[in-house]
CSV table of C-alpha atoms in Angstrom, one decimal:
chain,number,residue,atom,x,y,z
A,1,MET,CA,-5.0,27.9,-43.4
A,2,GLU,CA,-5.8,24.2,-43.2
A,3,MET,CA,-8.6,22.9,-41.1
A,4,GLU,CA,-7.6,20.3,-38.3
A,5,THR,CA,-9.0,16.9,-38.9
A,6,GLU,CA,-10.9,14.9,-36.4
A,7,GLU,CA,-7.9,12.5,-36.1
A,8,GLU,CA,-5.4,15.3,-35.6
A,9,ARG,CA,-7.7,16.9,-33.0
A,10,LYS,CA,-7.8,13.6,-31.0
A,11,VAL,CA,-4.1,13.2,-31.3
A,12,ARG,CA,-3.6,16.8,-30.0
A,13,ARG,CA,-6.1,16.3,-27.1
A,14,ARG,CA,-4.3,13.1,-26.0
A,15,GLN,CA,-1.0,14.7,-26.0
A,16,GLN,CA,-2.3,17.7,-23.9
A,17,LEU,CA,-3.8,15.2,-21.4
A,18,GLU,CA,-0.5,13.2,-21.1
A,19,ASP,CA,1.5,16.4,-20.7
A,20,MET,CA,-0.9,17.6,-17.9
A,21,LYS,CA,-0.5,14.2,-16.1
A,22,LYS,CA,3.1,14.4,-16.3
A,23,GLU,CA,3.4,17.7,-14.9
A,24,LYS,CA,1.0,16.7,-12.2
A,25,ARG,CA,3.3,13.7,-11.2
A,26,ARG,CA,6.4,16.0,-11.3
A,27,THR,CA,4.5,18.4,-8.8
A,28,GLU,CA,3.6,15.6,-6.5
A,29,ARG,CA,7.2,14.3,-6.4
A,30,LEU,CA,8.2,17.9,-5.5
A,31,TYR,CA,5.8,18.0,-2.6
A,32,ARG,CA,6.7,14.7,-1.3
A,33,ALA,CA,10.5,15.4,-1.2
A,34,GLY,CA,9.8,18.7,0.7
A,35,ALA,CA,7.5,16.8,3.1
A,36,VAL,CA,10.2,14.2,3.9
A,37,ALA,CA,12.7,16.9,4.8
A,38,ALA,CA,10.1,18.6,7.0
A,39,SER,CA,9.3,15.3,8.7
A,40,VAL,CA,13.0,14.4,9.4
A,41,LEU,CA,13.3,17.8,11.0
A,42,ALA,CA,10.3,17.4,13.1
A,43,VAL,CA,11.6,14.0,14.3
A,44,LEU,CA,15.0,15.6,15.3
A,45,VAL,CA,13.2,18.4,17.2
A,46,GLY,CA,11.1,15.8,19.0
A,47,ILE,CA,14.1,13.8,20.2
A,48,GLY,CA,15.7,16.9,21.4
A,49,ALA,CA,12.7,17.9,23.4
A,50,GLY,CA,12.4,14.3,24.8
A,51,ILE,CA,16.1,14.5,26.0
A,52,GLY,CA,15.5,17.7,27.6
A,53,ALA,CA,12.3,16.4,29.3
A,54,ALA,CA,14.1,13.3,30.5
A,55,MET,CA,16.9,15.3,32.0
A,56,PHE,CA,14.5,17.6,33.8
A,57,LEU,CA,12.6,14.7,35.3
A,58,HIS,CA,15.9,13.1,36.3
A,59,GLY,CA,17.1,16.2,38.1
A,60,HIS,CA,13.7,16.6,39.7
A,61,GLU,CA,13.9,13.2,41.1
A,62,ALA,CA,17.3,13.9,42.5
A,63,GLU,CA,16.1,16.9,44.3
A,64,GLN,CA,13.2,14.8,45.8
A,65,ARG,CA,15.6,12.2,47.1
A,66,GLN,CA,17.8,14.7,48.6
A,67,GLU,CA,14.8,16.4,50.4
A,68,SER,CA,13.6,13.1,51.7
A,69,SER,CA,17.0,12.0,53.0
A,70,ALA,CA,17.6,15.5,54.7
A,71,GLY,CA,14.3,15.1,56.6
A,72,GLU,CA,15.8,13.1,59.4
A,73,ASP,CA,19.5,13.2,60.7
A,74,ARG,CA,19.9,9.6,61.7
A,75,SER,CA,23.0,7.4,61.7
A,76,ALA,CA,23.1,4.9,58.6
A,77,ALA,CA,24.8,2.1,60.6
A,78,PRO,CA,23.7,-1.4,59.7
A,79,GLY,CA,21.1,-3.0,62.1
A,80,ILE,CA,19.3,0.2,63.0
A,81,ILE,CA,15.5,-0.3,63.1
A,82,GLY,CA,13.5,2.8,62.0
A,83,THR,CA,10.1,3.2,63.7
A,84,GLY,CA,7.1,5.4,62.6
A,85,VAL,CA,7.1,7.7,59.6
A,86,SER,CA,10.8,8.8,59.4
A,87,GLY,CA,12.2,5.2,60.0
A,88,ALA,CA,10.3,3.6,57.1
A,89,ALA,CA,10.7,6.5,54.7
A,90,GLU,CA,14.6,6.7,55.5
A,91,SER,CA,14.9,3.0,55.0
A,92,ASN,CA,13.4,3.2,51.6
A,93,VAL,CA,15.6,6.3,50.5
A,94,ILE,CA,18.9,4.7,51.8
A,95,GLY,CA,17.9,1.3,50.4
A,96,GLU,CA,17.7,3.0,47.0
A,97,GLY,CA,21.2,4.2,46.7
A,98,ASN,CA,23.0,4.2,50.0
A,99,PRO,CA,25.0,1.1,50.8
A,100,ALA,CA,25.3,2.1,54.4
A,101,GLY,CA,21.7,1.3,54.9
A,102,ALA,CA,21.9,-2.2,53.8
A,103,GLY,CA,20.5,-3.8,57.1
A,104,MET,CA,17.9,-1.1,57.9
A,105,THR,CA,14.3,-2.0,58.3
A,106,GLY,CA,11.3,0.2,58.7
A,107,THR,CA,8.3,-0.7,61.1
A,108,GLY,CA,5.1,1.0,62.1
A,109,ALA,CA,2.0,1.3,60.0
A,110,SER,CA,2.4,4.9,59.2
A,111,GLY,CA,5.9,4.5,58.5
A,112,GLU,CA,5.1,1.8,55.9
A,113,GLY,CA,2.4,3.9,54.3
A,114,GLU,CA,4.7,7.0,54.1
A,115,ALA,CA,7.6,4.9,52.8
A,116,ALA,CA,5.4,3.5,50.0
A,117,GLU,CA,4.2,7.0,49.1
A,118,GLY,CA,7.7,8.4,49.1
A,119,ASP,CA,8.7,5.5,46.9
A,120,LEU,CA,6.1,6.2,44.4
A,121,LEU,CA,6.8,9.9,44.2
A,122,ALA,CA,10.5,9.1,43.5
A,123,ARG,CA,9.3,7.0,40.7
A,124,GLY,CA,7.1,9.8,39.4
A,125,GLU,CA,3.8,7.9,40.3
A,126,SER,CA,0.9,8.8,42.4
A,127,PRO,CA,-0.1,7.1,45.6
A,128,GLY,CA,-2.4,4.1,45.3
A,129,GLU,CA,-0.5,2.5,42.4
A,130,GLN,CA,1.9,0.6,44.6
A,131,ASP,CA,3.4,-2.6,43.5
A,132,PRO,CA,1.5,-5.3,45.5
A,133,SER,CA,4.8,-7.6,45.5
A,134,ALA,CA,6.7,-5.2,47.8
A,135,ALA,CA,7.4,-6.5,51.2
A,136,ALA,CA,5.2,-4.9,53.9
A,137,ASP,CA,7.7,-5.2,56.6
A,138,GLY,CA,10.6,-3.8,54.6
A,139,SER,CA,12.9,-6.7,55.1
A,140,ASP,CA,13.7,-6.9,51.3
A,141,VAL,CA,14.3,-3.2,51.0
A,142,PRO,CA,17.9,-3.6,49.6
A,143,ASP,CA,16.6,-5.8,46.7
A,144,THR,CA,13.8,-3.4,46.0
A,145,GLY,CA,16.3,-0.7,46.0
A,146,ARG,CA,18.3,-2.5,43.2
A,147,LYS,CA,15.2,-3.2,41.2
A,148,ARG,CA,14.1,0.4,41.3
A,149,LYS,CA,17.4,1.4,39.9
A,150,GLY,CA,16.5,-0.6,36.9
A,151,ASP,CA,13.0,0.8,36.8
A,152,ARG,CA,14.2,4.3,36.9
A,153,GLY,CA,16.5,3.6,33.9
A,154,ARG,CA,13.6,2.1,31.9
A,155,ARG,CA,11.5,5.2,33.0
A,156,GLU,CA,14.1,7.7,31.7
A,157,GLU,CA,14.1,5.7,28.3
A,158,PHE,CA,10.3,5.8,28.2
A,159,ASP,CA,10.1,9.6,29.1
A,160,ILE,CA,12.5,10.2,26.1
A,161,LEU,CA,10.3,8.3,23.8
A,162,ARG,CA,7.1,9.8,25.1
A,163,ALA,CA,8.5,13.4,25.0
A,164,SER,CA,9.6,13.0,21.3
A,165,ARG,CA,6.6,11.1,20.2
A,166,VAL,CA,5.8,12.1,16.5
A,167,ILE,CA,4.2,10.6,13.6
A,168,PRO,CA,6.7,8.1,12.1
A,169,ILE,CA,7.8,8.2,8.5
A,170,SER,CA,6.9,4.9,6.8
A,171,GLY,CA,6.7,4.4,3.1
A,172,ALA,CA,5.8,7.4,1.1
A,173,ALA,CA,6.3,10.8,2.6
A,174,VAL,CA,3.7,13.2,4.0
A,175,ALA,CA,2.8,15.7,1.3
A,176,ASP,CA,0.7,18.8,0.8
A,177,ILE,CA,-1.3,18.0,-2.2
A,178,PRO,CA,-3.1,20.2,-4.5
A,179,ASP,CA,-6.6,21.3,-3.3
A,180,PRO,CA,-9.1,21.9,-6.0
A,181,GLU,CA,-11.6,23.4,-3.6
A,182,ALA,CA,-9.6,26.4,-2.3
A,183,GLU,CA,-11.3,29.7,-2.0
A,184,ASP,CA,-10.1,31.0,-5.3
A,185,SER,CA,-11.6,27.8,-7.1
A,186,PRO,CA,-14.9,26.9,-5.6
A,187,GLN,CA,-14.9,23.5,-7.6
A,188,GLU,CA,-15.8,20.2,-6.0
A,189,ASN,CA,-13.1,17.6,-5.1
A,190,MET,CA,-11.5,17.4,-8.5
A,191,VAL,CA,-8.3,17.4,-10.5
A,192,SER,CA,-9.2,19.4,-13.5
A,193,THR,CA,-8.1,18.1,-17.0
A,194,ALA,CA,-8.8,21.5,-18.6
A,195,PRO,CA,-6.0,22.4,-21.1
A,196,GLU,CA,-5.6,25.8,-19.9
A,197,GLY,CA,-6.6,28.4,-17.4
A,198,ASP,CA,-7.0,25.9,-14.5
A,199,THR,CA,-4.9,26.5,-11.5
A,200,VAL,CA,-4.4,24.3,-8.5
A,201,SER,CA,-3.5,25.8,-5.1
A,202,ALA,CA,-1.7,24.0,-2.1
A,203,VAL,CA,-3.7,22.7,0.9
A,204,PRO,CA,-2.3,23.3,4.4
A,205,GLU,CA,-3.6,19.9,5.6
A,206,GLU,CA,-1.1,17.1,5.9
A,207,ILE,CA,-2.3,13.8,4.4
A,208,PRO,CA,-0.7,10.7,5.7
A,209,GLN,CA,0.6,8.5,2.9
A,210,ASN,CA,0.0,4.8,2.5
A,211,PRO,CA,2.8,2.9,4.2
A,212,ALA,CA,4.8,0.9,1.5
A,213,GLY,CA,3.7,-2.7,1.3
A,214,ALA,CA,0.9,-2.2,3.8
A,215,GLU,CA,-2.0,-4.7,3.5
A,216,THR,CA,-5.2,-3.1,2.1
A,217,VAL,CA,-8.1,-3.8,4.3
A,218,HIS,CA,-11.3,-4.2,2.4
A,219,SER,CA,-14.8,-3.7,3.8
A,220,PRO,CA,-17.3,-6.4,3.0
A,221,ILE,CA,-19.2,-5.9,-0.1
A,222,TRP,CA,-23.0,-6.0,0.2
A,223,GLY,CA,-24.6,-8.3,-2.4
A,224,ALA,CA,-27.9,-9.4,-3.9
A,225,HIS,CA,-29.4,-12.5,-5.2
A,226,GLU,CA,-32.4,-13.3,-7.3
A,227,THR,CA,-35.5,-14.9,-5.8
A,228,ALA,CA,-38.5,-16.3,-7.3
A,229,GLU,CA,-40.4,-13.1,-6.7
A,230,LYS,CA,-38.8,-9.6,-6.6
A,231,VAL,CA,-39.7,-7.9,-3.4
A,232,HIS,CA,-39.0,-4.3,-2.7
A,233,SER,CA,-38.3,-3.0,0.7
A,234,PRO,CA,-40.4,-0.1,2.0
A,235,ILE,CA,-38.9,3.1,0.7
A,236,TRP,CA,-37.9,5.5,3.6
A,237,GLY,CA,-39.4,9.0,3.5
A,238,ALA,CA,-39.7,12.1,5.6
A,239,HIS,CA,-42.5,14.6,6.5
A,240,GLU,CA,-43.1,18.1,7.6
A,241,THR,CA,-44.3,18.7,11.1
A,242,ALA,CA,-45.5,21.6,13.1
A,243,LYS,CA,-42.1,22.2,14.2
A,244,THR,CA,-40.5,22.2,10.8
A,245,GLY,CA,-38.6,25.4,10.5
A,246,ASN,CA,-37.2,27.7,7.7
A,247,PHE,CA,-33.6,28.5,6.9
A,248,GLY,CA,-32.1,31.7,8.4
A,249,GLU,CA,-30.8,34.5,6.3
A,250,GLU,CA,-27.3,33.4,6.9
A,251,VAL,CA,-27.7,30.3,4.9
A,252,ILE,CA,-26.6,31.0,1.3
A,253,SER,CA,-27.8,27.9,-0.4
A,254,LYS,CA,-31.1,28.3,-2.6
A,255,TYR,CA,-32.3,24.9,-1.8
A,256,GLY,CA,-32.0,22.7,1.3
A,257,ILE,CA,-33.3,20.2,3.6
A,258,LEU,CA,-32.4,18.8,7.2
A,259,ILE,CA,-34.0,15.5,8.4
A,260,ASP,CA,-34.0,13.6,11.5
A,261,VAL,CA,-33.5,10.1,10.1
A,262,TRP,CA,-34.9,8.1,13.0
A,263,ASP,CA,-38.3,9.9,13.1
A,264,GLY,CA,-38.4,10.8,9.5
A,265,GLU,CA,-39.2,14.4,10.5
A,266,ILE,CA,-38.1,17.4,8.6
A,267,LEU,CA,-36.5,19.8,10.7
A,268,SER,CA,-36.0,22.6,8.3
A,269,GLU,CA,-36.2,23.1,4.5
A,270,LYS,CA,-36.1,25.6,1.7
A,271,ARG,CA,-37.6,24.8,-1.6
A,272,ALA,CA,-36.9,21.3,-0.8
A,273,ARG,CA,-39.1,19.8,-3.4
A,274,GLU,CA,-38.4,22.1,-6.3
A,275,ARG,CA,-36.4,21.0,-9.4
A,276,MET,CA,-32.5,21.6,-9.2
A,277,ASN,CA,-29.4,20.1,-10.7
A,278,PRO,CA,-27.8,17.6,-8.4
A,279,ALA,CA,-24.3,17.9,-10.2
A,280,SER,CA,-22.0,15.3,-8.7
A,281,MET,CA,-24.4,14.3,-5.9
A,282,THR,CA,-25.6,12.0,-8.9
A,283,LYS,CA,-22.6,9.8,-8.0
A,284,VAL,CA,-24.4,8.6,-4.9
A,285,LEU,CA,-26.9,6.7,-6.9
A,286,THR,CA,-24.2,5.7,-9.3
A,287,VAL,CA,-22.3,3.7,-6.5
A,288,LEU,CA,-25.5,2.4,-5.0
A,289,VAL,CA,-26.7,0.8,-8.3
A,290,ALA,CA,-23.3,-0.6,-8.9
A,291,ALA,CA,-23.1,-2.1,-5.5
A,292,GLU,CA,-26.5,-3.7,-5.9
A,293,HIS,CA,-25.5,-5.6,-9.0
A,294,LEU,CA,-22.0,-6.7,-8.1
A,295,THR,CA,-20.5,-9.5,-6.0
A,296,GLU,CA,-17.4,-9.7,-3.6
A,297,GLU,CA,-15.7,-11.7,-6.4
A,298,ASP,CA,-16.3,-8.8,-8.8
A,299,MET,CA,-14.5,-6.4,-6.4
A,300,ASP,CA,-11.3,-8.0,-7.2
A,301,ARG,CA,-11.5,-7.8,-10.9
A,302,THR,CA,-9.9,-5.0,-13.0
A,303,VAL,CA,-11.4,-2.6,-15.8
A,304,GLN,CA,-9.4,-0.9,-18.3
A,305,ILE,CA,-9.7,2.9,-18.7
A,306,THR,CA,-10.5,3.2,-22.3
A,307,GLN,CA,-10.0,6.1,-24.7
A,308,ASP,CA,-13.6,6.8,-24.7
A,309,ILE,CA,-13.5,7.3,-20.9
A,310,THR,CA,-10.4,9.7,-21.1
A,311,ASP,CA,-12.0,11.6,-24.1
A,312,TYR,CA,-15.4,12.0,-22.2
A,313,CYS,CA,-13.5,13.4,-19.2
A,314,PHE,CA,-11.3,15.7,-21.2
A,315,SER,CA,-14.0,17.1,-23.5
A,316,ASN,CA,-16.5,17.8,-20.6
A,317,ASN,CA,-13.9,19.1,-18.3
A,318,CYS,CA,-14.8,16.5,-15.7
A,319,SER,CA,-13.0,15.9,-12.3
A,320,ILE,CA,-11.1,12.7,-12.3
A,321,ALA,CA,-9.5,10.2,-9.9
A,322,GLY,CA,-6.3,10.2,-12.0
A,323,TYR,CA,-6.3,7.0,-13.9
A,324,ASP,CA,-3.9,6.8,-17.0
A,325,LEU,CA,-5.1,5.5,-20.4
A,326,ASN,CA,-5.3,1.9,-20.7
A,327,GLU,CA,-4.6,1.5,-16.9
A,328,GLU,CA,-6.2,-1.6,-15.3
A,329,ALA,CA,-8.2,-0.3,-12.3
A,330,ALA,CA,-9.6,-2.5,-9.5
A,331,VAL,CA,-13.4,-2.6,-9.6
A,332,ARG,CA,-13.3,-1.9,-5.7
A,333,ASP,CA,-11.1,1.0,-6.1
A,334,LEU,CA,-13.5,2.5,-8.7
A,335,PHE,CA,-16.2,3.1,-6.0
A,336,TYR,CA,-13.8,5.1,-3.9
A,337,GLY,CA,-12.6,7.0,-7.0
A,338,THR,CA,-16.2,7.8,-7.9
A,339,ILE,CA,-17.0,9.4,-4.5
A,340,LEU,CA,-13.9,10.9,-2.8
A,341,PRO,CA,-12.3,12.8,-5.6
A,342,SER,CA,-15.6,12.8,-7.6
A,343,GLY,CA,-13.7,11.0,-10.4
A,344,ALA,CA,-15.8,10.8,-13.6
A,345,ASP,CA,-13.1,8.3,-15.1
A,346,ALA,CA,-13.9,5.9,-12.1
A,347,ALA,CA,-17.5,6.3,-12.4
A,348,LEU,CA,-17.6,5.8,-16.2
A,349,ALA,CA,-15.4,2.7,-15.8
A,350,LEU,CA,-17.6,1.3,-13.1
A,351,ALA,CA,-20.8,1.8,-15.2
A,352,GLU,CA,-19.3,0.1,-18.3
A,353,TYR,CA,-18.1,-2.8,-16.2
A,354,VAL,CA,-21.7,-3.2,-14.6
A,355,ALA,CA,-23.9,-2.6,-17.6
A,356,GLY,CA,-21.6,-2.9,-20.7
A,357,SER,CA,-22.2,0.7,-21.5
A,358,HIS,CA,-22.7,4.2,-20.1
A,359,GLU,CA,-26.0,4.5,-21.7
A,360,ALA,CA,-27.3,1.2,-20.3
A,361,PHE,CA,-26.1,1.9,-16.9
A,362,VAL,CA,-28.0,5.3,-16.8
A,363,ASP,CA,-31.2,3.2,-17.8
A,364,MET,CA,-30.5,1.1,-14.7
A,365,MET,CA,-30.2,4.2,-12.5
A,366,ASN,CA,-33.5,5.6,-13.6
A,367,ALA,CA,-35.1,2.0,-13.0
A,368,LYS,CA,-33.8,2.3,-9.4
A,369,LEU,CA,-35.3,5.9,-9.1
A,370,GLU,CA,-38.7,4.3,-10.2
A,371,GLU,CA,-38.3,1.5,-7.8
A,372,MET,CA,-37.8,4.1,-4.9
A,373,GLY,CA,-40.8,6.1,-6.1
A,374,LEU,CA,-38.7,9.0,-7.2
A,375,SER,CA,-39.0,8.9,-10.9
A,376,GLY,CA,-41.6,11.8,-11.0
A,377,THR,CA,-39.1,14.2,-9.7
A,378,THR,CA,-35.8,12.9,-10.4
A,379,HIS,CA,-34.3,11.8,-13.8
A,380,PHE,CA,-30.7,11.2,-14.7
A,381,THR,CA,-29.0,11.4,-18.2
A,382,ASN,CA,-25.5,10.5,-17.1
A,383,CYS,CA,-23.8,8.9,-14.3
A,384,VAL,CA,-21.4,11.7,-13.4
A,385,GLY,CA,-23.7,14.6,-12.9
A,386,LEU,CA,-23.0,16.8,-16.0
A,387,TYR,CA,-25.6,19.5,-16.7
A,388,ASP,CA,-28.4,18.6,-18.8
A,389,GLU,CA,-32.0,20.0,-18.9
A,390,ASN,CA,-33.3,16.5,-18.5
A,391,HIS,CA,-30.9,15.7,-15.6
A,392,TYR,CA,-32.6,16.9,-12.4
A,393,SER,CA,-33.6,16.1,-8.9
A,394,THR,CA,-34.7,17.7,-5.7
A,395,VAL,CA,-32.8,18.2,-2.3
A,396,TYR,CA,-35.6,16.0,-0.8
A,397,ASP,CA,-35.1,13.1,-3.2
A,398,MET,CA,-31.2,13.3,-2.9
A,399,ALA,CA,-31.8,12.8,0.9
A,400,VAL,CA,-33.7,9.7,0.2
A,401,ILE,CA,-30.9,8.4,-2.2
A,402,LEU,CA,-28.3,9.1,0.6
A,403,LYS,CA,-30.3,7.4,3.2
A,404,THR,CA,-30.7,4.4,0.9
A,405,ALA,CA,-27.1,4.3,-0.1
A,406,ALA,CA,-26.1,4.7,3.6
A,407,ASP,CA,-28.1,1.6,4.5
A,408,ASN,CA,-25.9,-0.4,2.1
A,409,PRO,CA,-22.7,-1.3,4.3
A,410,PHE,CA,-20.3,-1.1,1.4
A,411,CYS,CA,-21.6,2.3,0.1
A,412,ARG,CA,-21.7,3.6,3.6
A,413,ASP,CA,-17.9,2.7,4.0
A,414,VAL,CA,-17.3,4.3,0.7
A,415,LEU,CA,-19.2,7.6,1.6
A,416,SER,CA,-17.5,7.8,4.9
A,417,ARG,CA,-13.8,7.4,3.9
A,418,GLN,CA,-11.7,10.6,4.2
A,419,ILE,CA,-8.5,9.1,2.6
A,420,TYR,CA,-8.3,5.9,0.5
A,421,TYR,CA,-5.4,4.4,-1.3
A,422,THR,CA,-5.9,2.3,-4.5
A,423,VAL,CA,-3.9,-0.8,-5.2
A,424,PRO,CA,-0.6,-0.4,-7.0
A,425,THR,CA,-0.5,-0.5,-10.8
A,426,GLN,CA,2.1,-0.4,-13.5
A,427,GLU,CA,1.2,3.3,-14.2
A,428,HIS,CA,0.9,4.1,-10.3
A,429,PRO,CA,3.3,1.9,-8.4
A,430,GLU,CA,2.2,3.6,-5.2
A,431,GLY,CA,-1.3,3.6,-5.8
A,432,LEU,CA,-3.4,6.8,-6.0
A,433,MET,CA,-4.3,8.8,-2.9
A,434,LEU,CA,-8.0,9.6,-2.8
A,435,VAL,CA,-9.4,12.4,-0.4
A,436,ASN,CA,-12.9,13.4,0.4
A,437,TRP,CA,-12.2,17.1,1.3
A,438,PHE,CA,-15.7,17.9,2.4
A,439,LEU,CA,-15.4,15.5,5.3
A,440,ARG,CA,-11.9,16.5,6.3
A,441,ARG,CA,-13.0,20.3,6.3
A,442,ILE,CA,-16.2,19.9,8.2
A,443,GLU,CA,-14.9,17.5,11.1
A,444,ASP,CA,-13.4,20.4,13.0
A,445,ARG,CA,-16.6,22.5,12.8
A,446,ASP,CA,-19.2,22.8,15.4
A,447,THR,CA,-22.1,20.6,14.1
A,448,HIS,CA,-23.3,19.3,17.5
A,449,GLY,CA,-22.2,15.8,16.3
A,450,THR,CA,-20.0,14.1,13.7
A,451,VAL,CA,-20.5,14.2,10.0
A,452,LEU,CA,-19.9,10.6,8.8
A,453,CYS,CA,-20.8,10.6,5.1
A,454,ALA,CA,-20.7,13.1,2.3
A,455,LYS,CA,-20.7,13.7,-1.3
A,456,THR,CA,-20.3,17.2,-3.0
A,457,GLY,CA,-21.1,18.6,-6.4
A,458,PHE,CA,-20.3,21.6,-8.6
A,459,ILE,CA,-21.3,22.7,-12.0
A,460,ASP,CA,-21.2,26.3,-13.4
A,461,GLU,CA,-25.1,26.3,-14.1
A,462,ALA,CA,-26.1,25.1,-10.5
A,463,GLY,CA,-23.3,26.2,-7.9
A,464,SER,CA,-22.0,24.0,-5.1
A,465,CYS,CA,-24.1,21.4,-3.5
A,466,ALA,CA,-23.6,18.6,-0.9
A,467,ALA,CA,-25.4,15.8,0.6
A,468,SER,CA,-24.3,14.5,4.2
A,469,LEU,CA,-25.2,12.3,6.9
A,470,SER,CA,-24.3,13.1,10.5
A,471,VAL,CA,-24.6,11.5,14.0
A,472,GLY,CA,-25.7,14.0,16.5
A,473,ASP,CA,-24.4,14.4,20.1
A,474,ASN,CA,-27.6,12.8,21.1
A,475,GLY,CA,-26.8,9.5,19.1
A,476,ARG,CA,-29.5,10.1,16.4
A,477,GLU,CA,-28.8,10.3,12.6
A,478,TYR,CA,-29.6,13.3,10.5
A,479,ILE,CA,-29.3,14.1,6.8
A,480,CYS,CA,-28.6,17.5,5.3
A,481,VAL,CA,-28.8,18.3,1.5
A,482,THR,CA,-28.1,21.8,0.2
A,483,GLY,CA,-27.9,23.2,-3.2
A,484,ALA,CA,-26.9,26.1,-5.3
A,485,SER,CA,-24.6,27.7,-3.0
A,486,SER,CA,-22.0,30.3,-4.1
A,487,GLY,CA,-19.0,28.3,-3.4
A,488,ALA,CA,-17.4,25.1,-1.7
A,489,TRP,CA,-16.6,26.9,1.5
A,490,ASP,CA,-20.1,28.6,1.6
A,491,CYS,CA,-21.6,25.1,1.2
A,492,ILE,CA,-19.7,23.8,4.0
A,493,ALA,CA,-20.6,26.8,6.1
A,494,ASP,CA,-24.4,26.3,5.3
A,495,GLN,CA,-24.4,22.7,6.5
A,496,GLU,CA,-22.5,23.7,9.7
A,497,ILE,CA,-25.1,26.4,10.5
A,498,LEU,CA,-28.0,24.0,9.7
A,499,TYR,CA,-26.6,21.2,12.0
A,500,ARG,CA,-25.6,23.6,14.8
A,501,THR,CA,-29.0,25.4,14.7
A,502,PHE,CA,-31.3,22.3,14.9
A,503,LEU,CA,-29.4,19.6,16.4
A,504,PRO,CA,-29.3,19.6,20.3
A,505,GLN,CA,-25.9,19.8,21.9
A,506,GLY,CA,-24.3,17.4,24.3
A,507,GLN,CA,-27.5,15.4,25.0
A,508,GLN,CA,-27.4,11.6,25.8
A,509,VAL,CA,-28.4,9.0,23.3
A,510,THR,CA,-32.2,8.9,23.0
A,511,GLU,CA,-34.4,6.1,21.8
């Protein structure tokens, strides 16, 4: 049997990668077609419900008018002057639809008040919302009646629209997209490029697609400039107090820390300063270092996805954003592709653009760690988070890195986006949809606040981990980092438990 040459092996791997991408695109098209049909059905059902609601309201108004007109048995002859409650009320009712009451006038304070209230109820409004332009003496009641007919017609039209209110279909259809973090696959947010044995399960959440032709709104990019003397800002840190607690037995993660950012107090911790593998939490520092070395002008430039990048992702079974070989990716999009789907292809392209090579960029990352005072306990050998004995950190250090990144306005926007759409390219005319599944899944959990920023990670050697920043009900910021959990869902549950246990609930903002 002949041995496969290196060139033949590369050709075979490239072909496998292209086949997998074609299958992924075919699956996405099937999902989108099904979602279009479901959305159209939802619109039709909503319109039917709206028509039914409008007919019900119209019948209800007719009953009210009949009850009001039956309250008094008066002659409807022109020139009659109604006094008190019944006179004013009857004048308004007849003026709305009875030509025999063309000359009726309501007088008396109580009569005017009741008439106005009856008029409001007939329109489906509550007392106290009267039109100030209505005549107090009722002399213009016939004209008011004719105007109210038009108002009622417009109101019925509004009721139909309100009752049938649904999310409109615009551009690409809503689709259920593959979820790499389903319970049977506890990987982080990823699209695996493994040649075999990798399955993707459907996700129940509906993700809105980017409207066709919609203008992309970019957040301002933070930039830096050189000065005569390099001055470093004080590094944020946290400390234990007498109140610092331990994790409960219900928390599965082997490492963890929860910090009150405002006070720098550690609320709870577990092996917080012991060495662990940060997996793709590494990418928080990746985007921070890149952002500090780029300008707004750089954001609009493009980077080519090279053969070295795709080979690296394939051979190491990395999660990817989904770029094709030789695709020209916008630099701005690479930041979001690095964080939301934890794309190694985006991270590597960003590193090469900033430093010229992956190795040179890693040197910049370690220089940043030294600047932050973390080089003694954290060291990186790659920008994506692959396992290596010399690639390590602590949950405390990752909390400091996340805090520093969140202080950068552009990085904060990247870390807080739940969904992002890349600019269209020749390979992806509709752009790529990038999703931060951790943020989407924890937003409905009881965390006594709102989780704003997050980055997850997973490798076989270290399990699931996550770093997040939350704003509590009391308005204060908190950072939670957990590591070595048994799965993606358990990692989310651990952070929910920690936030719920140590954050106060429903308190006002404190200084």
